[in-house]
PDB file of C-alpha atoms and ligand atoms in Angstrom:
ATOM      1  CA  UNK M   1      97.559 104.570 319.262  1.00 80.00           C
ATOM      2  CA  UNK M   2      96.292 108.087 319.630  1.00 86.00           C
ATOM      3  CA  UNK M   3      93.998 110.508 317.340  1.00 85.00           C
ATOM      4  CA  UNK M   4      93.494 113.694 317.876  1.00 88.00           C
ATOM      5  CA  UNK M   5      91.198 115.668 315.508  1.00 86.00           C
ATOM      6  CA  UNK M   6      90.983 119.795 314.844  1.00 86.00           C
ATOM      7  CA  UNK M   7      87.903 121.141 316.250  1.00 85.00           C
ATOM      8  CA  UNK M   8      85.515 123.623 313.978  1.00 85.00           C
ATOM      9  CA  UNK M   9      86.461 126.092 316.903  1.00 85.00           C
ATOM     10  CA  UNK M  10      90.528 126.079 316.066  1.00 86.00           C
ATOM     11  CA  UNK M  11      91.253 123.473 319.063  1.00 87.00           C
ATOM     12  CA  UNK M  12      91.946 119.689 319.107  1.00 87.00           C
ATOM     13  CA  UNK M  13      90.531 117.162 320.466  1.00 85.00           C
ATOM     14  CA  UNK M  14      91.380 113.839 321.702  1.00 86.00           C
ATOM     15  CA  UNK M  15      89.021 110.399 320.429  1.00 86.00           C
ATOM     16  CA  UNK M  16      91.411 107.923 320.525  1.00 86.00           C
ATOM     17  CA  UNK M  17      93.517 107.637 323.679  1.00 86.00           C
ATOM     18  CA  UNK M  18      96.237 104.616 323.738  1.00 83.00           C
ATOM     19  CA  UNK M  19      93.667 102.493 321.952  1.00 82.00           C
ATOM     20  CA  UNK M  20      95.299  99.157 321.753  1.00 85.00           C
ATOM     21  CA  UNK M  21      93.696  95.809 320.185  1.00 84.00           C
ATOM     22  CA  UNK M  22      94.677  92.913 318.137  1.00 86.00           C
ATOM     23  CA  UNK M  23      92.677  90.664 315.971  1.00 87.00           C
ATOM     24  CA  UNK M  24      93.549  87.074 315.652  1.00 89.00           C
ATOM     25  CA  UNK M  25      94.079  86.775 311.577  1.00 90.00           C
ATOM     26  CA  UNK M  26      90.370  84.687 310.485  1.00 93.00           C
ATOM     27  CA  UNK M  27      88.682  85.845 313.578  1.00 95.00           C
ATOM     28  CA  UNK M  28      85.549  87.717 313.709  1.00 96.00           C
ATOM     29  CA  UNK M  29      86.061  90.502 316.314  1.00 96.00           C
ATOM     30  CA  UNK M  30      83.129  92.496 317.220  1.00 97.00           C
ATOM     31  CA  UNK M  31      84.020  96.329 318.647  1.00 96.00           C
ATOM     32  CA  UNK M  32      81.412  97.845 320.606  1.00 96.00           C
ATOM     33  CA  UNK M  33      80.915 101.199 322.379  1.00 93.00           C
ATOM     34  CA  UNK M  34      78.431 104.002 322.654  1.00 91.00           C
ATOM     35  CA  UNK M  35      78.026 106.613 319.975  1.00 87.00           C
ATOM     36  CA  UNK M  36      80.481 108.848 319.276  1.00 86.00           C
ATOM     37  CA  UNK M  37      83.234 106.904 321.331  1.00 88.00           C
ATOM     38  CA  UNK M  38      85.308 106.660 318.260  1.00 90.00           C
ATOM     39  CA  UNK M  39      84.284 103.717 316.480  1.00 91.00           C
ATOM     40  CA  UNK M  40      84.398 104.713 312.932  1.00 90.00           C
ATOM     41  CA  UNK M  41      87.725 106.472 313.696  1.00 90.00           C
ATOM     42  CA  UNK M  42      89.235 103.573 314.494  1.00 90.00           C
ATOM     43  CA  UNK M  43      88.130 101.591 311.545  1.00 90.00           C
ATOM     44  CA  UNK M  44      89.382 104.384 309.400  1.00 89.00           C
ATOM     45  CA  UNK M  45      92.910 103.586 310.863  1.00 89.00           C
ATOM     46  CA  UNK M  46      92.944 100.133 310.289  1.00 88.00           C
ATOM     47  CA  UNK M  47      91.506 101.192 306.971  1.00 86.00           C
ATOM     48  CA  UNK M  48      94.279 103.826 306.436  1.00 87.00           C
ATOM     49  CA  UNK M  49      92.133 106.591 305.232  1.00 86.00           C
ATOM     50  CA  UNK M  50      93.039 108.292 308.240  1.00 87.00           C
ATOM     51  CA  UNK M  51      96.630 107.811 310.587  1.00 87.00           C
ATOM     52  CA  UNK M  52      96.919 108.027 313.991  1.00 88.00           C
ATOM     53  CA  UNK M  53      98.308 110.974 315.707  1.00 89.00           C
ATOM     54  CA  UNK M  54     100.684 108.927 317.497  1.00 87.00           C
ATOM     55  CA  UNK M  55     101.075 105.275 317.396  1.00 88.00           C
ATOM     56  CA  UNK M  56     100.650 102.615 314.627  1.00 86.00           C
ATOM     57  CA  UNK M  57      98.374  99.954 313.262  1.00 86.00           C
ATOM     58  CA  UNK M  58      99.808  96.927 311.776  1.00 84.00           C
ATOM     59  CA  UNK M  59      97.643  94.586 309.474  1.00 81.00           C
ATOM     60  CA  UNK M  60      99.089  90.911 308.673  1.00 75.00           C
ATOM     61  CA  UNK M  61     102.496  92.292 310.199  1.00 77.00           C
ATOM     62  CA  UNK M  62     102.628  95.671 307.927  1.00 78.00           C
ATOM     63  CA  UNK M  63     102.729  98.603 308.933  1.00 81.00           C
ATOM     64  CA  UNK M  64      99.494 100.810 307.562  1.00 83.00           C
ATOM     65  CA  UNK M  65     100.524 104.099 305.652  1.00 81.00           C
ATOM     66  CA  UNK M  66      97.553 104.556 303.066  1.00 78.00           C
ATOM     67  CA  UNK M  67      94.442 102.346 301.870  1.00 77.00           C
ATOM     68  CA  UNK M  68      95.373  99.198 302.282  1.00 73.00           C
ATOM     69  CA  UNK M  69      95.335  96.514 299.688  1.00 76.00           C
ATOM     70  CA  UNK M  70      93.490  93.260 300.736  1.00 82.00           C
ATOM     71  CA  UNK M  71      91.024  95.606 302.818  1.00 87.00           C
ATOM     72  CA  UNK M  72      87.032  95.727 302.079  1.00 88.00           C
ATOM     73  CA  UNK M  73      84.999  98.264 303.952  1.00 87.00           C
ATOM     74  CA  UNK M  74      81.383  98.259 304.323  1.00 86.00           C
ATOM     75  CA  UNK M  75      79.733 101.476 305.267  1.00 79.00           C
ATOM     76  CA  UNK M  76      76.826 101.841 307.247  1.00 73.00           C
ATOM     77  CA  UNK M  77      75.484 104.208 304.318  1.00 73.00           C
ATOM     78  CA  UNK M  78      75.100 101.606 300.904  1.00 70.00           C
ATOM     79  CA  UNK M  79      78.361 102.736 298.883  1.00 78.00           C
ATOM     80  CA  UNK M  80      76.646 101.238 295.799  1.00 90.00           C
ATOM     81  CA  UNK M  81      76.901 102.529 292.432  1.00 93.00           C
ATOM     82  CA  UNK M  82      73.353 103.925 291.712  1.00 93.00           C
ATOM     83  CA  UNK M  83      73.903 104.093 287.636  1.00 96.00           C
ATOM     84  CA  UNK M  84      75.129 100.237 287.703  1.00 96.00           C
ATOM     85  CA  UNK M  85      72.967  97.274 287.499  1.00 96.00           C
ATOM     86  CA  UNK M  86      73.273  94.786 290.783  1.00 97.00           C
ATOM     87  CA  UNK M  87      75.322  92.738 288.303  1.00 97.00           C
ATOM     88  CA  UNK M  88      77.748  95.450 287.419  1.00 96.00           C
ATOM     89  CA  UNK M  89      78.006  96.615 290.876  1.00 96.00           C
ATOM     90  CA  UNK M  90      79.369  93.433 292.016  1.00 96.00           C
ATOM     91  CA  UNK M  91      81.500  92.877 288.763  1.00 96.00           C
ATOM     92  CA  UNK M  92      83.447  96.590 289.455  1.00 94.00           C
ATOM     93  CA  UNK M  93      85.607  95.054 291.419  1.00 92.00           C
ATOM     94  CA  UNK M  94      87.393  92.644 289.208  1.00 94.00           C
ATOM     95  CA  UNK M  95      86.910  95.017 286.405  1.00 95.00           C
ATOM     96  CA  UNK M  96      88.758  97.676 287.828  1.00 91.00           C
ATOM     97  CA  UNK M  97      91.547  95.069 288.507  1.00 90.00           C
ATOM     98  CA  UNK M  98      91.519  94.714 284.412  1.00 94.00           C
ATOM     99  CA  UNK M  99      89.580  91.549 284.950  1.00 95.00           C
ATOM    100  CA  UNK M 100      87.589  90.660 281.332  1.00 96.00           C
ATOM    101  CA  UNK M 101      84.001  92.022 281.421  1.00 96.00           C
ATOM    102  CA  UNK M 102      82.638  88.332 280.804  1.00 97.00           C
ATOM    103  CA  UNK M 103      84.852  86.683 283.359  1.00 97.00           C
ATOM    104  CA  UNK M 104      83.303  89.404 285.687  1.00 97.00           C
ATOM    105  CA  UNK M 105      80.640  89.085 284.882  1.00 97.00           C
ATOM    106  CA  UNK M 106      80.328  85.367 285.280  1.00 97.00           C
ATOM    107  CA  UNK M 107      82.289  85.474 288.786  1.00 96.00           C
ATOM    108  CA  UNK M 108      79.456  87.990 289.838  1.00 97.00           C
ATOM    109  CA  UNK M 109      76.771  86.540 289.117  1.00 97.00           C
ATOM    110  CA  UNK M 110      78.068  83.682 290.855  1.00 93.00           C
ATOM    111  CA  UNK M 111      78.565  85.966 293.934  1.00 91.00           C
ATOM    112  CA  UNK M 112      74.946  87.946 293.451  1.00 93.00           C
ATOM    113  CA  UNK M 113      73.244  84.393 293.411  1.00 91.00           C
ATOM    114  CA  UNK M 114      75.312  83.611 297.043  1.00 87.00           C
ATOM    115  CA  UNK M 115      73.627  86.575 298.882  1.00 86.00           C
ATOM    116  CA  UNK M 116      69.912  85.872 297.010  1.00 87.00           C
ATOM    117  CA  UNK M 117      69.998  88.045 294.671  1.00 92.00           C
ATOM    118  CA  UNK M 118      69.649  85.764 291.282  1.00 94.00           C
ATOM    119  CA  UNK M 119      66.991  87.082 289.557  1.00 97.00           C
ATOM    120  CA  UNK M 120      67.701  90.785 290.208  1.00 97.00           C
ATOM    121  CA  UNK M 121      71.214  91.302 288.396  1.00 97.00           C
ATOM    122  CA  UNK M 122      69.625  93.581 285.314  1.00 97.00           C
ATOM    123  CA  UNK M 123      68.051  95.945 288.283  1.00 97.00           C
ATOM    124  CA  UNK M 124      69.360  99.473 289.295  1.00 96.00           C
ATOM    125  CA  UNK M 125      69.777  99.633 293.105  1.00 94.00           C
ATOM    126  CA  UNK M 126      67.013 101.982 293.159  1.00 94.00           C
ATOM    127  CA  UNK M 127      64.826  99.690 292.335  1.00 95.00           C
ATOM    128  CA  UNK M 128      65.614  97.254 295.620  1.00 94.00           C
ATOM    129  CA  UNK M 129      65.296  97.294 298.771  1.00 90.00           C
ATOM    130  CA  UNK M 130      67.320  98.508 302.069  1.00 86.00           C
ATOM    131  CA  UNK M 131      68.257  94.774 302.389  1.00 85.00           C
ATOM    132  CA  UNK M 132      68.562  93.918 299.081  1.00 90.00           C
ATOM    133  CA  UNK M 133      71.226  96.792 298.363  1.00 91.00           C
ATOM    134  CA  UNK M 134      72.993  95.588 301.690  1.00 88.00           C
ATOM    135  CA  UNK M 135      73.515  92.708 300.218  1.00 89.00           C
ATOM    136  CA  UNK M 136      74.608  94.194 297.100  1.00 93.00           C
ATOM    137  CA  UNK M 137      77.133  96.233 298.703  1.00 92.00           C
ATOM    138  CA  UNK M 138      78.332  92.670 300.396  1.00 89.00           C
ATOM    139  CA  UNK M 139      78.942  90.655 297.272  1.00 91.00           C
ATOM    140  CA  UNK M 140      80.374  93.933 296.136  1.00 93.00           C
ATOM    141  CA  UNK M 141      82.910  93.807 298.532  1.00 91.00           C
ATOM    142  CA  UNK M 142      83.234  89.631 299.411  1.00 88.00           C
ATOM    143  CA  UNK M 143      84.038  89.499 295.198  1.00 91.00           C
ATOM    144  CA  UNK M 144      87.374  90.868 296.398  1.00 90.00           C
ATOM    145  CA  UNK M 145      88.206  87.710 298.645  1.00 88.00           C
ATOM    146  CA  UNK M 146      89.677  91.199 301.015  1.00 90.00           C
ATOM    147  CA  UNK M 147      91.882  89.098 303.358  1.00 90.00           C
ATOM    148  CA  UNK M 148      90.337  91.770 305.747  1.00 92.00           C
ATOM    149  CA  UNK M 149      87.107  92.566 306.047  1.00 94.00           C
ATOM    150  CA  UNK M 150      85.709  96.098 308.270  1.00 94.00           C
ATOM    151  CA  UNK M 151      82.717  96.506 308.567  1.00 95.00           C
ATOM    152  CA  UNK M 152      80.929  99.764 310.229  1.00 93.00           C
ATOM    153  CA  UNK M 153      77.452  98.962 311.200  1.00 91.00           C
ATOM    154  CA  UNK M 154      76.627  97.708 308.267  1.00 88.00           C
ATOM    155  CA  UNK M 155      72.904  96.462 309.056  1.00 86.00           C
ATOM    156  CA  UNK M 156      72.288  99.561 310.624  1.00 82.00           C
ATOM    157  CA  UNK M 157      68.425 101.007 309.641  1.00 78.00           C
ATOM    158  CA  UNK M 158      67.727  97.764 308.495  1.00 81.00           C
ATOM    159  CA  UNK M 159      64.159  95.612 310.470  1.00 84.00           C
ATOM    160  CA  UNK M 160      65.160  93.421 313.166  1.00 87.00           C
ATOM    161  CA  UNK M 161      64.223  90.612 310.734  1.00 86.00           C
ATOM    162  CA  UNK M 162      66.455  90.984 308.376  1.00 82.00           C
ATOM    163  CA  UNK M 163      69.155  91.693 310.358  1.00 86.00           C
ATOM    164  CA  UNK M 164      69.574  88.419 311.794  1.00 89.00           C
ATOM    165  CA  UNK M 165      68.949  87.157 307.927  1.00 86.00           C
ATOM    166  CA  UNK M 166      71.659  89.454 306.801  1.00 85.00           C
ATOM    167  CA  UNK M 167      73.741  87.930 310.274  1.00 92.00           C
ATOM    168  CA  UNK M 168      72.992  84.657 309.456  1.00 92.00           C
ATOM    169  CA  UNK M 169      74.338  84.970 305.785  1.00 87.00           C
ATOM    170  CA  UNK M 170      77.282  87.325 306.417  1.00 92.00           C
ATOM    171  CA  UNK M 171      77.945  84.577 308.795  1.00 95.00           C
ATOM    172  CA  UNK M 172      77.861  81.669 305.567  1.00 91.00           C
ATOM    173  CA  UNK M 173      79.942  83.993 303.567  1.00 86.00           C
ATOM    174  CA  UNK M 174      82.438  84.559 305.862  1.00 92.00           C
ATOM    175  CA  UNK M 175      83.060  80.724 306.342  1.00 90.00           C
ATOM    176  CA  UNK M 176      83.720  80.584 302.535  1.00 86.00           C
ATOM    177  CA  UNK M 177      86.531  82.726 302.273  1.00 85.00           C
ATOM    178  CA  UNK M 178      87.397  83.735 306.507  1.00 91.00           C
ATOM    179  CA  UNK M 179      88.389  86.952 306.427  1.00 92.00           C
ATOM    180  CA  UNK M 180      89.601  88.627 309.288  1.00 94.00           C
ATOM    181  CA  UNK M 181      86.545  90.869 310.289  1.00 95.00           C
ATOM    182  CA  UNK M 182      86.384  94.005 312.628  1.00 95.00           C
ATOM    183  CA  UNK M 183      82.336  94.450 312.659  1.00 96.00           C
ATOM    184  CA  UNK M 184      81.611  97.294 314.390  1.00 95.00           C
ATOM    185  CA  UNK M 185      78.173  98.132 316.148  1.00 93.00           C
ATOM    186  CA  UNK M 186      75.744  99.488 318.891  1.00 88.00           C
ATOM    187  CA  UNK M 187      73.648  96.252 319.555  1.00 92.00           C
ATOM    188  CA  UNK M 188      75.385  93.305 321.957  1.00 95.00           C
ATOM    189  CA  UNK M 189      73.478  90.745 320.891  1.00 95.00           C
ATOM    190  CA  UNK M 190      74.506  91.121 317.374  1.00 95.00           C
ATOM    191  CA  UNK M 191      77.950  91.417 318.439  1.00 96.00           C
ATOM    192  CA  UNK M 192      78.152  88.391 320.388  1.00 97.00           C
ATOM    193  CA  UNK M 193      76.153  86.306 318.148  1.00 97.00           C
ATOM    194  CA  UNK M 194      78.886  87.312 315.503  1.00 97.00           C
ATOM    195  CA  UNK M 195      81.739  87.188 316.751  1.00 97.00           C
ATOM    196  CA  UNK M 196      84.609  85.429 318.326  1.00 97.00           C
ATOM    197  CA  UNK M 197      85.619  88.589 320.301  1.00 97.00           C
ATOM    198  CA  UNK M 198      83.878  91.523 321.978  1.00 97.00           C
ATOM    199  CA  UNK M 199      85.702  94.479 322.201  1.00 96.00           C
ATOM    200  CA  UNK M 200      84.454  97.171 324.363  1.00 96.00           C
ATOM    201  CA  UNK M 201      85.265 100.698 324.170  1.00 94.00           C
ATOM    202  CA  UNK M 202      84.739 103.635 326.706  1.00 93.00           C
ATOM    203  CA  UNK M 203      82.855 106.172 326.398  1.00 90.00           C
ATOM    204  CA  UNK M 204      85.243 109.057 324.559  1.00 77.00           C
ATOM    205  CA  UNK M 205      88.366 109.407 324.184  1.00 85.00           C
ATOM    206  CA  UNK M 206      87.572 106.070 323.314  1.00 86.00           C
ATOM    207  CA  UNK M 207      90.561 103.213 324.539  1.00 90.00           C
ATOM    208  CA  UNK M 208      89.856  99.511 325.397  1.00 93.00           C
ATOM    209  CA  UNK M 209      87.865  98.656 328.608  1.00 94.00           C
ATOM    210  CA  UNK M 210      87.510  95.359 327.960  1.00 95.00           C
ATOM    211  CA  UNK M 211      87.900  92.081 325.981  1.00 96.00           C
ATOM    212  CA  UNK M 212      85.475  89.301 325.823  1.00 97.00           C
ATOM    213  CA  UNK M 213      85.804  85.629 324.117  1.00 97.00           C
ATOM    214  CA  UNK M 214      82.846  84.699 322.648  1.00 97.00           C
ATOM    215  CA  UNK M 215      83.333  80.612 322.660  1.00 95.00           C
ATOM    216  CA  UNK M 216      80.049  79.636 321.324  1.00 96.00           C
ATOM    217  CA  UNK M 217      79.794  77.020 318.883  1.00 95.00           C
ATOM    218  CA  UNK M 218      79.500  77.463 315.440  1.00 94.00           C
ATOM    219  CA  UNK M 219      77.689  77.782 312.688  1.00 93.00           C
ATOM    220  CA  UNK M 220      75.648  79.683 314.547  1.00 94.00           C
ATOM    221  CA  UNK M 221      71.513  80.607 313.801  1.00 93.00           C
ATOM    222  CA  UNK M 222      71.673  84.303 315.021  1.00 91.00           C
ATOM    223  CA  UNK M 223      67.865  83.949 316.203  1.00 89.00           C
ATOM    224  CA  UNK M 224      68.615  80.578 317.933  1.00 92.00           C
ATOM    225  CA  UNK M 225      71.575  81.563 320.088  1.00 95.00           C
ATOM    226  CA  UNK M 226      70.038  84.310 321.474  1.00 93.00           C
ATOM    227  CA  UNK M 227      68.199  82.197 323.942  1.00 93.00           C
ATOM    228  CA  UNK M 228      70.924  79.803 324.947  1.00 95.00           C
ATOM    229  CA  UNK M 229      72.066  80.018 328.454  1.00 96.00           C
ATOM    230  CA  UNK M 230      75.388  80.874 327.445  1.00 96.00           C
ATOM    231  CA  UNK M 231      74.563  83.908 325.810  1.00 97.00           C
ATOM    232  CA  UNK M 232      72.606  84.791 328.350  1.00 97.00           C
ATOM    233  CA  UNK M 233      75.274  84.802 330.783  1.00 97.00           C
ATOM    234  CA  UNK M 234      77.987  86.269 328.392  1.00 97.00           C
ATOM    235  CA  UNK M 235      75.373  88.657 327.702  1.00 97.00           C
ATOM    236  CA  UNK M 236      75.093  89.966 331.078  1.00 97.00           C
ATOM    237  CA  UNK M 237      78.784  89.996 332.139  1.00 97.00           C
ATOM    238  CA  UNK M 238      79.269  92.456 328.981  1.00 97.00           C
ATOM    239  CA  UNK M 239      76.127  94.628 329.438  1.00 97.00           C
ATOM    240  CA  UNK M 240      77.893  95.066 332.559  1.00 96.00           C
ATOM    241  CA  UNK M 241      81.141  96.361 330.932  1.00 95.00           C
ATOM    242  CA  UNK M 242      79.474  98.603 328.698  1.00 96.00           C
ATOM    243  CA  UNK M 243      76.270  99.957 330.541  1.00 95.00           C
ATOM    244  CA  UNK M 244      78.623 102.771 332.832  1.00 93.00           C
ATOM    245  CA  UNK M 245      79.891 103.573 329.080  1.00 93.00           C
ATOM    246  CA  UNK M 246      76.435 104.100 327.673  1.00 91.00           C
ATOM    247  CA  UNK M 247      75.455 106.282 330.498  1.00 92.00           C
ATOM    248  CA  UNK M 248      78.580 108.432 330.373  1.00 89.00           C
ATOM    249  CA  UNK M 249      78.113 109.387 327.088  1.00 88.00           C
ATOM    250  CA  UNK M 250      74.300 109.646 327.323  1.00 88.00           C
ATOM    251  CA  UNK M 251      74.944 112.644 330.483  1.00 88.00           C
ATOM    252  CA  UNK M 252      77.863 114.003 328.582  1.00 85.00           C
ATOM    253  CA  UNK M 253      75.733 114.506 325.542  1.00 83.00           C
ATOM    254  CA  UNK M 254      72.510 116.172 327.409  1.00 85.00           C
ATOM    255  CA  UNK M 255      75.264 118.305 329.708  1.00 82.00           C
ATOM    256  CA  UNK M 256      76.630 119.864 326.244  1.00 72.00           C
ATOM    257  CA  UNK M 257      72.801 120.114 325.108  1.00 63.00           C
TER     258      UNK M 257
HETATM  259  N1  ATP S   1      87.409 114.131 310.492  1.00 56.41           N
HETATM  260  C1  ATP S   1      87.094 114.518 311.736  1.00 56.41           C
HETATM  261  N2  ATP S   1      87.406 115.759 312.187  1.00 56.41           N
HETATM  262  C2  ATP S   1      87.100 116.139 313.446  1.00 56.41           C
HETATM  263  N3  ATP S   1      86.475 115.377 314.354  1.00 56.41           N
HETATM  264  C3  ATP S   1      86.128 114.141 313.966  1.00 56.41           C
HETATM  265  C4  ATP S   1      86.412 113.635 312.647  1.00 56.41           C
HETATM  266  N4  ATP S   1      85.945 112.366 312.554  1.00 56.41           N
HETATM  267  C5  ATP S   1      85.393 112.090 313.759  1.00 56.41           C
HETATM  268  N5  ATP S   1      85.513 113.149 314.611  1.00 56.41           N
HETATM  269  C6  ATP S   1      85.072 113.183 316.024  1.00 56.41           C
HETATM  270  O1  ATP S   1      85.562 112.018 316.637  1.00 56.41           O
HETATM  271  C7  ATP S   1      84.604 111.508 317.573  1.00 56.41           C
HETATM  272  C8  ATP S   1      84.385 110.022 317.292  1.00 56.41           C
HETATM  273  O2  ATP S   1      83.769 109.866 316.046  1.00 56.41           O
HETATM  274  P1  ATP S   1      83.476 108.436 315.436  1.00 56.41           P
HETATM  275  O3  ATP S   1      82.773 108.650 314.148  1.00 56.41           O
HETATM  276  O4  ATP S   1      84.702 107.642 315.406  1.00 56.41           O
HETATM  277  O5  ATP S   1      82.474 107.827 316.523  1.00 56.41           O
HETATM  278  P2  ATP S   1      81.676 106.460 316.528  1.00 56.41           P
HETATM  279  O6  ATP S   1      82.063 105.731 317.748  1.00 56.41           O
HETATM  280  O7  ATP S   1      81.837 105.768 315.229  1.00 56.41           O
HETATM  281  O8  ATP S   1      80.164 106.949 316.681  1.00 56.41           O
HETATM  282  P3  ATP S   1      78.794 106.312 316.143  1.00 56.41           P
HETATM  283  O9  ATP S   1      78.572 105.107 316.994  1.00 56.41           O
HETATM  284  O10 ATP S   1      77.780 107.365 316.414  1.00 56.41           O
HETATM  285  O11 ATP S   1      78.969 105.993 314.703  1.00 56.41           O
HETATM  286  C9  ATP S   1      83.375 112.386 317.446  1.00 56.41           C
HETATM  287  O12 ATP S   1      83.386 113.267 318.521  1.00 56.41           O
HETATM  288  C10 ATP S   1      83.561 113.139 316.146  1.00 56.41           C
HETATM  289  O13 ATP S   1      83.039 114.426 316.244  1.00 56.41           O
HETATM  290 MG1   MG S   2      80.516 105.375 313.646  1.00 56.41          MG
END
């Protein structure tokens, strides 16, 4: 596929150009590339909040023309309700599907206590942490057993701790119910700790450079893996991909400065 966007100056531009990928239904593909490569507008595709200029995106053999049902989206930004309790948060889901409020209920609390959160249900996300409302926003979304699950940096801001907590649980969570994931990020070794697949994009217009399978065993202990020999190698021969991508954003961005 192809996206062009309207420029504030009256022009177009291109971000997307012949941007081709498939994910393996269950499979949990990592897409990496540097910033502003066209990431997020890819996700929004597959999300159908936005359509391709030319080109189309198939999920589970449909064609996408609007939000897709099945889908879950996690934001880098927490997309949690700030007047709802952590319990109602996760319960708006299956309430807004005309689930019963104590059937909801009960279903999220069953889902708050997954991602650690039993104890906090009556709180306001205000009153939690960065990680603690990531994890809010995950039950949030996992509640909806999404047969696909996108996810757009969604540790982002978050310690390096508790990003490979957050890894190591999203990791749990996604054995329960296997979703088909596109995770997208910045950082390699989160990606190939994750994932089954690397995808690396080029520097914009953004379009595939280059595919990597990820065949470490799982369950995996993000920390752990880091220092196995076979990430270390994997680690290299995709640094390798996406280091001339880096760069060529990184001048293109001071040259425009
Ligand atoms: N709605 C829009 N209208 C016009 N241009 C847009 C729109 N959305 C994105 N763009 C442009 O598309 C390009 C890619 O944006 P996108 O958000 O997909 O990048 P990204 O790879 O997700 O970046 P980052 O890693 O920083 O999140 C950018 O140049 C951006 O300015
Ligand atoms: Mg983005």
């Amino acid at each position: 596929m192809t996206k062009y966007f309207k420029t504030p100056e009256g022009g177009t531009r291109e971000v997307l150009r012949e941007t081709d990928f498939t994910v393996e239904p269950g499979a949990f593909t990592a897409v990496i590339g540097p910033t502003g490569c066209g990431k997020s507008t890819t996700l929004s595709m597959i999300c159908g909040t936005e359509r391709p200029t030319t080109g189309e995106v198939f999920v589970d053999g449909r064609h996408v023309d609007g939000i897709g049902e099945n889908v879950g989206f996690v934001f880098q930004n927490d997309a949690v309700f700030p007047w709802k309790t952590v319990l109602g948060n996760v319960a708006a889901g299956p309430r807004f599907r005309g689930m019963a409020r104590k059937d909801a209920q009960a279903e999220a609390a069953e889902w708050v206590r997954r991602v650690g959160l039993s104890g906090f249900e009556r709180y306001h996300p205000a009153q939690l942490s960065g990680g603690m409302r990531k994890r809010v926003a995950l039950a949030q979304t996992l509640i909806n057993r999404p047969r696909v699950l996108l996810m757009d940096e969604p540790f982002a801001g978050l310690d390096v701790q508790t990003r490979q907590i957050m890894s190591d649980e999203l990791l749990t969570l996604w054995e329960l119910t296997r979703p088909t994931v596109v995770f997208v990020t910045h950082d390699l070794e989160e990606a190939i700790a994750l994932a089954d697949k690397v995808v690396v994009m080029t520097a914009g217009p953004a379009t595939v450079k280059e595919e990597f399978v990820i065949d470490l065993p799982r369950p995996r202990r993000v920390r752990e893996i880091r220092h196995e020999q076979e990430f270390v190698k994997l680690h290299e021969r995709i640094w390798e991909s996406l280091r001339d991508e880096v760069h060529a954003a990184y001048d293109r961005s001071m040259s425009v400065a």
